[in-house]
mmCIF file of C-alpha atoms and ligand atoms in Angstrom:
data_model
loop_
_atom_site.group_PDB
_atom_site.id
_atom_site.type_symbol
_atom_site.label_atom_id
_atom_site.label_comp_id
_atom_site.label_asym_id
_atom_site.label_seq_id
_atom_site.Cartn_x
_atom_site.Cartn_y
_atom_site.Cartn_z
ATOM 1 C CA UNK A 1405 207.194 -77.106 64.164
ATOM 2 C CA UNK A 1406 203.693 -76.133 63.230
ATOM 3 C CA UNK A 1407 203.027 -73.072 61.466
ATOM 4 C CA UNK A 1408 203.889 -69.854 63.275
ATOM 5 C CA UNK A 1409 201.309 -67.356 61.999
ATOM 6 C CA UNK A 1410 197.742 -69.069 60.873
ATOM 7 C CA UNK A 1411 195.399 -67.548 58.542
ATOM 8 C CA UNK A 1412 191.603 -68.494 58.293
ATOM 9 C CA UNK A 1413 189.188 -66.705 56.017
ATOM 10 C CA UNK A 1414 185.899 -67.409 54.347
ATOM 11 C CA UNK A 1415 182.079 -65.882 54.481
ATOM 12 C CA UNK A 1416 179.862 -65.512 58.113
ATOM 13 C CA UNK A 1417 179.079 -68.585 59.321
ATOM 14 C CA UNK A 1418 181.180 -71.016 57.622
ATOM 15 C CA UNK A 1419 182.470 -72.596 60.845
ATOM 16 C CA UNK A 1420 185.988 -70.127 60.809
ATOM 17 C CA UNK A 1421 185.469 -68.910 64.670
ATOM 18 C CA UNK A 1422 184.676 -72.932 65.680
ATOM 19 C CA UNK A 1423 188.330 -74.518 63.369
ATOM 20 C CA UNK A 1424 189.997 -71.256 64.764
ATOM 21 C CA UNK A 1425 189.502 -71.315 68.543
ATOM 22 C CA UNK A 1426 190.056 -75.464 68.832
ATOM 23 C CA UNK A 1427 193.225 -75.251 66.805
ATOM 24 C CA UNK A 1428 194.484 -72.163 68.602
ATOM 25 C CA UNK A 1429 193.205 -74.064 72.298
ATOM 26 C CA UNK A 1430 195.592 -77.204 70.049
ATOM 27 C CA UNK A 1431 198.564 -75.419 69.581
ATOM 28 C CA UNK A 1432 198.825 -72.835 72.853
ATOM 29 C CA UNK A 1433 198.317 -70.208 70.739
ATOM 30 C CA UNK A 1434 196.352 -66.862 70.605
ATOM 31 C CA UNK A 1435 193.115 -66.548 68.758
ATOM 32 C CA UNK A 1436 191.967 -63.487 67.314
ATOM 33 C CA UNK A 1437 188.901 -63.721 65.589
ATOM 34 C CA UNK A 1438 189.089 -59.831 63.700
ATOM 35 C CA UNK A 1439 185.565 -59.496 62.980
ATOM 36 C CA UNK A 1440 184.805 -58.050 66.402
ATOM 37 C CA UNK A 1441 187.004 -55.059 65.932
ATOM 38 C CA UNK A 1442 184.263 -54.129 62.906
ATOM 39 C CA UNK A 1443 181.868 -55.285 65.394
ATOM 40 C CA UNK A 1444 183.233 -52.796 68.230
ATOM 41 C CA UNK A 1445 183.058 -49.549 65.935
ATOM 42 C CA UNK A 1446 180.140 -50.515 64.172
ATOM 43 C CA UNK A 1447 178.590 -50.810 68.006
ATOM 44 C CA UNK A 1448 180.373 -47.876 69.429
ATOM 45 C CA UNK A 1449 179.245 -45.168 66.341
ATOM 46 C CA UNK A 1450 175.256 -46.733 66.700
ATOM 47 C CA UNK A 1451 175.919 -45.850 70.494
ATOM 48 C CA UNK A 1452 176.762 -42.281 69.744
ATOM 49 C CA UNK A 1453 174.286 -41.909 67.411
ATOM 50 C CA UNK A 1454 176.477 -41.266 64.358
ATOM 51 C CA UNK A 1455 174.888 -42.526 61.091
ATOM 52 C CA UNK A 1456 176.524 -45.474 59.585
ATOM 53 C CA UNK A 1457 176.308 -43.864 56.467
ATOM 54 C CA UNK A 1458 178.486 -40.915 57.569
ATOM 55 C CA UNK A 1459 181.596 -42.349 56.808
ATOM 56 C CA UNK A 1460 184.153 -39.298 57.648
ATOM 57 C CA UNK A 1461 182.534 -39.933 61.131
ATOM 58 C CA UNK A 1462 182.871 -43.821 61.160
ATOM 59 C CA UNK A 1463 186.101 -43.463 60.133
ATOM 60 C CA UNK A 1464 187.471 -40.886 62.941
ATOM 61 C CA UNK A 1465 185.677 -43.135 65.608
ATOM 62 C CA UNK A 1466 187.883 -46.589 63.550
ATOM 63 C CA UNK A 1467 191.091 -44.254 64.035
ATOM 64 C CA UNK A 1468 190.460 -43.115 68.011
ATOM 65 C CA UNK A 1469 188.723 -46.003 69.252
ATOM 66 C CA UNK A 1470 190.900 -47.975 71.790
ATOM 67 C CA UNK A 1471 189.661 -51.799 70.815
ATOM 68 C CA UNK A 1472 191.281 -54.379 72.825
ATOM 69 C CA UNK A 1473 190.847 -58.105 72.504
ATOM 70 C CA UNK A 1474 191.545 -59.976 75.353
ATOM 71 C CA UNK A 1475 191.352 -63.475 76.901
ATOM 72 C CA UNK A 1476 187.794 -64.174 78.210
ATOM 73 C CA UNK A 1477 187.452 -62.665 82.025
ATOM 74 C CA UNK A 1478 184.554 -64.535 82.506
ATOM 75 C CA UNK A 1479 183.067 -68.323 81.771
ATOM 76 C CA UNK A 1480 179.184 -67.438 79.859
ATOM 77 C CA UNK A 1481 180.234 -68.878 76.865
ATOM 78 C CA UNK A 1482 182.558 -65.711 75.599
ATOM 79 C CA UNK A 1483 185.616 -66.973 73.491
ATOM 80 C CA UNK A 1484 186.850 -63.800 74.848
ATOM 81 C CA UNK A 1485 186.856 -60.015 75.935
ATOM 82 C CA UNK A 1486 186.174 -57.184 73.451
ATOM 83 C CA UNK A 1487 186.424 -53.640 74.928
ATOM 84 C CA UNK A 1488 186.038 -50.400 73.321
ATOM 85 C CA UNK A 1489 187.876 -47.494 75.555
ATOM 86 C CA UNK A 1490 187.863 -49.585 78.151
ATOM 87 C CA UNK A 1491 184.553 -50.915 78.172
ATOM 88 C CA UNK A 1492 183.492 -54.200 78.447
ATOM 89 C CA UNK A 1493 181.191 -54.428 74.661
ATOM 90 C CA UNK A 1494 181.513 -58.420 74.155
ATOM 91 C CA UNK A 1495 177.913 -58.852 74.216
ATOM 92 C CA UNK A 1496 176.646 -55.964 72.624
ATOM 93 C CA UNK A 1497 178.913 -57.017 69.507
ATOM 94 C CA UNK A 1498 176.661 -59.531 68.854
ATOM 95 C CA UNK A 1499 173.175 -57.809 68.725
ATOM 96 C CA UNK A 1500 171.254 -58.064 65.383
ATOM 97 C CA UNK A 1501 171.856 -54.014 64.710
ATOM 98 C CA UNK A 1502 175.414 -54.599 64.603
ATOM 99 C CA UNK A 1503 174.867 -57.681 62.385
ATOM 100 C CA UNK A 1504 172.823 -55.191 60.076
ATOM 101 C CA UNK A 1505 175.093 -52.503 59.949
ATOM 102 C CA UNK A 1506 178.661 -53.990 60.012
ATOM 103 C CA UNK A 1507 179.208 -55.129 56.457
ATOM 104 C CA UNK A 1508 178.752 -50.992 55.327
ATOM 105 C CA UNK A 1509 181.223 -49.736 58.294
ATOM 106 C CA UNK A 1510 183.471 -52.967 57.206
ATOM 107 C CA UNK A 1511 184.086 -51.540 53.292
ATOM 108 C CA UNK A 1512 185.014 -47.720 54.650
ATOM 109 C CA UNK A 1513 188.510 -47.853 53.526
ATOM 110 C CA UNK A 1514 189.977 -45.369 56.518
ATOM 111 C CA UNK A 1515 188.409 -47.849 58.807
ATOM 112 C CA UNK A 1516 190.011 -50.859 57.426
ATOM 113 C CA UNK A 1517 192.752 -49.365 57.022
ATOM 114 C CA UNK A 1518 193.142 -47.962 60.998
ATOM 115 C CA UNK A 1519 191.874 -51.638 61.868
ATOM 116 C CA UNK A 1520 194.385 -53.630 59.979
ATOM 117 C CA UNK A 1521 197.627 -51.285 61.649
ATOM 118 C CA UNK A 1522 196.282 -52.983 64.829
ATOM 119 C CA UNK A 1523 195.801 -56.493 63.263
ATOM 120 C CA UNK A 1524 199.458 -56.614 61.899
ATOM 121 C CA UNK A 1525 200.723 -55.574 65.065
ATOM 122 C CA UNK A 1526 199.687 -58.589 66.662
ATOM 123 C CA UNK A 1527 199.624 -61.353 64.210
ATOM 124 C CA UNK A 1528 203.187 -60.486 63.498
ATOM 125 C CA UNK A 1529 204.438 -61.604 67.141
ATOM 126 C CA UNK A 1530 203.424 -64.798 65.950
ATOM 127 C CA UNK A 1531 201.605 -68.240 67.835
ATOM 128 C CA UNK A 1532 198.618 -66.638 66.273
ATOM 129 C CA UNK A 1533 195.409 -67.531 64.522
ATOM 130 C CA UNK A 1534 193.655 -65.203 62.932
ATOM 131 C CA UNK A 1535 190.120 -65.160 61.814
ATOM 132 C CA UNK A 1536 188.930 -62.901 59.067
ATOM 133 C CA UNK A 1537 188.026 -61.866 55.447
ATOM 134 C CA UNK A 1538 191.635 -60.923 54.509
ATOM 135 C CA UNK A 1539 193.943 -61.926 56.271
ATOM 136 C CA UNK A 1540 195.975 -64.064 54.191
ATOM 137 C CA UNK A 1541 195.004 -61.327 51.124
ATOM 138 C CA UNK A 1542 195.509 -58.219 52.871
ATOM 139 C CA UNK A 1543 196.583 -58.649 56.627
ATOM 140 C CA UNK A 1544 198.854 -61.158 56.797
ATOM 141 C CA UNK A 1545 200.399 -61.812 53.451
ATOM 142 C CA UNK A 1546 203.371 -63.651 54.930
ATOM 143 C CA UNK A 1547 201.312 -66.208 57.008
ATOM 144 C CA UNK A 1548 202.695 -69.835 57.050
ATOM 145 C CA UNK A 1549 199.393 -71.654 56.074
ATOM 146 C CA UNK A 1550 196.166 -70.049 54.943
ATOM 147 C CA UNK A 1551 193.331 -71.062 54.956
ATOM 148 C CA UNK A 1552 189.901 -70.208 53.265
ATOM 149 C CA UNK A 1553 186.947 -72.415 55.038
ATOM 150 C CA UNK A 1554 183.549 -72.075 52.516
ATOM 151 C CA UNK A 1555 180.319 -73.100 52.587
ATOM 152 C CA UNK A 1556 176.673 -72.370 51.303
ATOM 153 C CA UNK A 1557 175.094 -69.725 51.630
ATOM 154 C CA UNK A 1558 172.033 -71.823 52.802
ATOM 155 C CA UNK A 1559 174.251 -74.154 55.228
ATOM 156 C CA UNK A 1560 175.425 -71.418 56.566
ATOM 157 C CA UNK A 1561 171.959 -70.165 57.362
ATOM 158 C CA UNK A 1562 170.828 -73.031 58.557
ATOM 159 C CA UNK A 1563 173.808 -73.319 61.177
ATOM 160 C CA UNK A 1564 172.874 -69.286 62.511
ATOM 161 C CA UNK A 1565 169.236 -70.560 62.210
ATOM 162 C CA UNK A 1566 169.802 -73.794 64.919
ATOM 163 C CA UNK A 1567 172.044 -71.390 66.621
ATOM 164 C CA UNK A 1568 169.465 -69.188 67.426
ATOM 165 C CA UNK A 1569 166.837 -71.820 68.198
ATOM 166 C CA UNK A 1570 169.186 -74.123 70.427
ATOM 167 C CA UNK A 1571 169.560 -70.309 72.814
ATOM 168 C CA UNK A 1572 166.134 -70.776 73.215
ATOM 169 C CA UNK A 1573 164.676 -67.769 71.141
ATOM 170 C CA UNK A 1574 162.630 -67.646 67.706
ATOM 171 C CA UNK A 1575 164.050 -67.327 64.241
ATOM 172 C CA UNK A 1576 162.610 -66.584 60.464
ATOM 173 C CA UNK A 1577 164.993 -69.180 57.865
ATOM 174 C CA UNK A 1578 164.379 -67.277 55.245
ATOM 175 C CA UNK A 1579 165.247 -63.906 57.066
ATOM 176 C CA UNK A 1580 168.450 -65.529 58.191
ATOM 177 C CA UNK A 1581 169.125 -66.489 54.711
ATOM 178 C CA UNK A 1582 168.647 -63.099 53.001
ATOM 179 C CA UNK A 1583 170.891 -61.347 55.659
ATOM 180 C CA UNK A 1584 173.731 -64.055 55.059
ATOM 181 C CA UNK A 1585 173.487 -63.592 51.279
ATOM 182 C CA UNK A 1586 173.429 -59.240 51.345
ATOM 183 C CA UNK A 1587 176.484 -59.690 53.572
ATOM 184 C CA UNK A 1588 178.506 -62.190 51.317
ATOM 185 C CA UNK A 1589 177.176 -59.425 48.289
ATOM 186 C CA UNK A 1590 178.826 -56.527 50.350
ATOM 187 C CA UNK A 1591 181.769 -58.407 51.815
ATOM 188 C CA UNK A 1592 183.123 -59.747 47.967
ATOM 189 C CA UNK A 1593 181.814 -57.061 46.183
ATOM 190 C CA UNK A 1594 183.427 -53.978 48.022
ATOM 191 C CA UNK A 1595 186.657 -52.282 46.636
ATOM 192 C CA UNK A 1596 189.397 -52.760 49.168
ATOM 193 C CA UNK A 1597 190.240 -56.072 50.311
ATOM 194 C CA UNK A 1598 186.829 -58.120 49.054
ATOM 195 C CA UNK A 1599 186.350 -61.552 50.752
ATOM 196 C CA UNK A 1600 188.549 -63.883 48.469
ATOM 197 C CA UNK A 1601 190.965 -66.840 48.605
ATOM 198 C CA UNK A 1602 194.461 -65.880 48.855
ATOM 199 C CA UNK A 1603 196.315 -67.697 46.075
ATOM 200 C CA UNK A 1604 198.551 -69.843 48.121
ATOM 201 C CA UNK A 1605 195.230 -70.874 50.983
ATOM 202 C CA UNK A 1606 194.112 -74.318 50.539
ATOM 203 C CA UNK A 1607 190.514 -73.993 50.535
ATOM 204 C CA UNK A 1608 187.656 -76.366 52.269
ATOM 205 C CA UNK A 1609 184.099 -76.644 52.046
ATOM 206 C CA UNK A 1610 182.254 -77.601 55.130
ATOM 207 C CA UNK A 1611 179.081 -78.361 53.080
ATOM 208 C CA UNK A 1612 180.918 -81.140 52.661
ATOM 209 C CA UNK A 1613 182.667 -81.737 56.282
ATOM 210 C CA UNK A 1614 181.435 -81.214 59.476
ATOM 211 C CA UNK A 1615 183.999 -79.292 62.066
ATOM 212 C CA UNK A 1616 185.617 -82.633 63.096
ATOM 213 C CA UNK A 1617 186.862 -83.365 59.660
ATOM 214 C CA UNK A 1618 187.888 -79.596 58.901
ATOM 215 C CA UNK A 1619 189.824 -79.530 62.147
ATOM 216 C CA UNK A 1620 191.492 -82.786 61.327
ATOM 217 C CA UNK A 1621 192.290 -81.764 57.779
ATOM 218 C CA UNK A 1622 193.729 -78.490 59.146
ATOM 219 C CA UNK A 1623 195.595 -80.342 61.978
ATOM 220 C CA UNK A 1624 197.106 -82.714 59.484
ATOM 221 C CA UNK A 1625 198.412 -79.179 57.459
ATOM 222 C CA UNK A 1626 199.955 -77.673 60.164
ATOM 223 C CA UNK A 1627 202.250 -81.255 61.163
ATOM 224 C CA UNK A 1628 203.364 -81.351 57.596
HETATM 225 O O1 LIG B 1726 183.120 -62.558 61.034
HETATM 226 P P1 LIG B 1726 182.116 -61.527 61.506
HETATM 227 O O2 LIG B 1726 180.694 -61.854 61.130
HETATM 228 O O3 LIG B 1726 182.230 -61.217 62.962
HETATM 229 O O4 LIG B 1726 182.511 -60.199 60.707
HETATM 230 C C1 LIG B 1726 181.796 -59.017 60.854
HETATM 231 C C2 LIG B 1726 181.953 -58.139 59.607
HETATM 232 O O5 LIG B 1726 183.285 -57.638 59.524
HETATM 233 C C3 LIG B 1726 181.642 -58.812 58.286
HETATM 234 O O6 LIG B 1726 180.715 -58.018 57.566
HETATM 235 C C4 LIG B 1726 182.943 -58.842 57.541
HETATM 236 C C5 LIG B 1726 183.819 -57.860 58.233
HETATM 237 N N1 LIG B 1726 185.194 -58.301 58.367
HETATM 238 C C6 LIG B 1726 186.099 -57.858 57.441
HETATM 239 O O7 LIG B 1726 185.709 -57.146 56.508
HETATM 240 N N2 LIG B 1726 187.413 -58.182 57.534
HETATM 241 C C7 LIG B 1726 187.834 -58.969 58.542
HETATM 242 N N3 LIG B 1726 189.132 -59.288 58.607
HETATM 243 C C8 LIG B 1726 186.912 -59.472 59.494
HETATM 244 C C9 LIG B 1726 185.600 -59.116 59.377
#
């Protein structure tokens, strides 16, 4: 029996989202990659126009919001559906503003704390793999294997950077680089539930693997 609940955490960009989906697609189980519920409310309060910086306000849109996560409705390249009251927001999720302003909306503590409830919820039917900064710290505690997938900040750059340039559009390395290092400052440095290994996670560096070795390492975990 593989492992009923999954946990993978680590910094943007360390390959988390790739290992994630292919062992959930290995297994038959769910994926839920719990970044885009930060990415929904960080999107839906720059929609209304309420400052990121007001944080009473972030934190009342974290506790109405209605974000669902769903299996992708259709095939341009979504690993699935994000809505926000009922709106389809998938896209938007990924825009550079939401890139810049997520990692401030992510450290409000009523908003991680209205986003987590819903994270629970769902990782505790089980069949799941969750993607995160905390999930086997903070979400999950109970999860049958954790794991924390690092990497350099400059691989990790480098793998946004080809990203970028393999979609066809123009990208500054160095930009990419100083956005993936103030993010991995405010994602270990903030007070409630910083980005860190969960004592029992077994912890990987893909600087050292590429995503068929980290799969197969994982794979191996979950038949022991
Ligand atoms: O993985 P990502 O880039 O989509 O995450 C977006 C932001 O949300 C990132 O700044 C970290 C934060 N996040 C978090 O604090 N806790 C999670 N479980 C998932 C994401």
């Amino acid at each position: 029996m593989p492992p009923n609940i999954i946990a993978i955490d680590g910094p943007a960009a360390s390959g988390k989202s790739t290992l994630g989906r292919r062992l959930a697609d290995a297994l038959g189980y769910l994926f839920f990659d719990t970044g885009v519920m930060y990415r929904a409310v960080t999107w839906g309060a720059l929609q209304r126009g309420i400052p990121i910086t007001d944080e009473a306000a972030v934190t009342a849109l974290a506790e109405s919001a209605q974000i669902d996560v769903r299996p992708p409705s259709k095939e341009d390249g979504r690993p699935c559906d994000v809505l926000l009251d009922g709106v389809d927001v998938t896209w938007e999720t990924r825009r550079p503003e939401v890139d810049a302003n997520v990692s401030p909306v992510s450290a409000y503590p009523g908003v991680r704390r209205a986003l987590t409830i819903q994270q629970r919820r769902i990782g505790l039917r089980g069949r799941v793999v969750m993607v995160g900064r905390d999930i086997g710290t903070v979400v999950l505690p109970e999860a049958d294997l954790k794991v924390y997938l690092d990497a350099s900040p400059e691989e990790r750059a480098r793998r946004r950077y080809l990203e970028i340039i393999n979609r066809g559009e123009t990208a500054d390395y160095e930009q990419i680089l100083a956005g993936v290092r103030k993010r991995d400052e405010i994602d270990s440095g903030r007070a409630v539930a910083p980005l860190r290994p969960a004592e029992d996670a077994v912890i990987l560096d893909s600087d050292q693997l590429d995503a068929d070795q980290v799969f197969a390492r994982v794979e191996a975990l979950c038949k022991k």
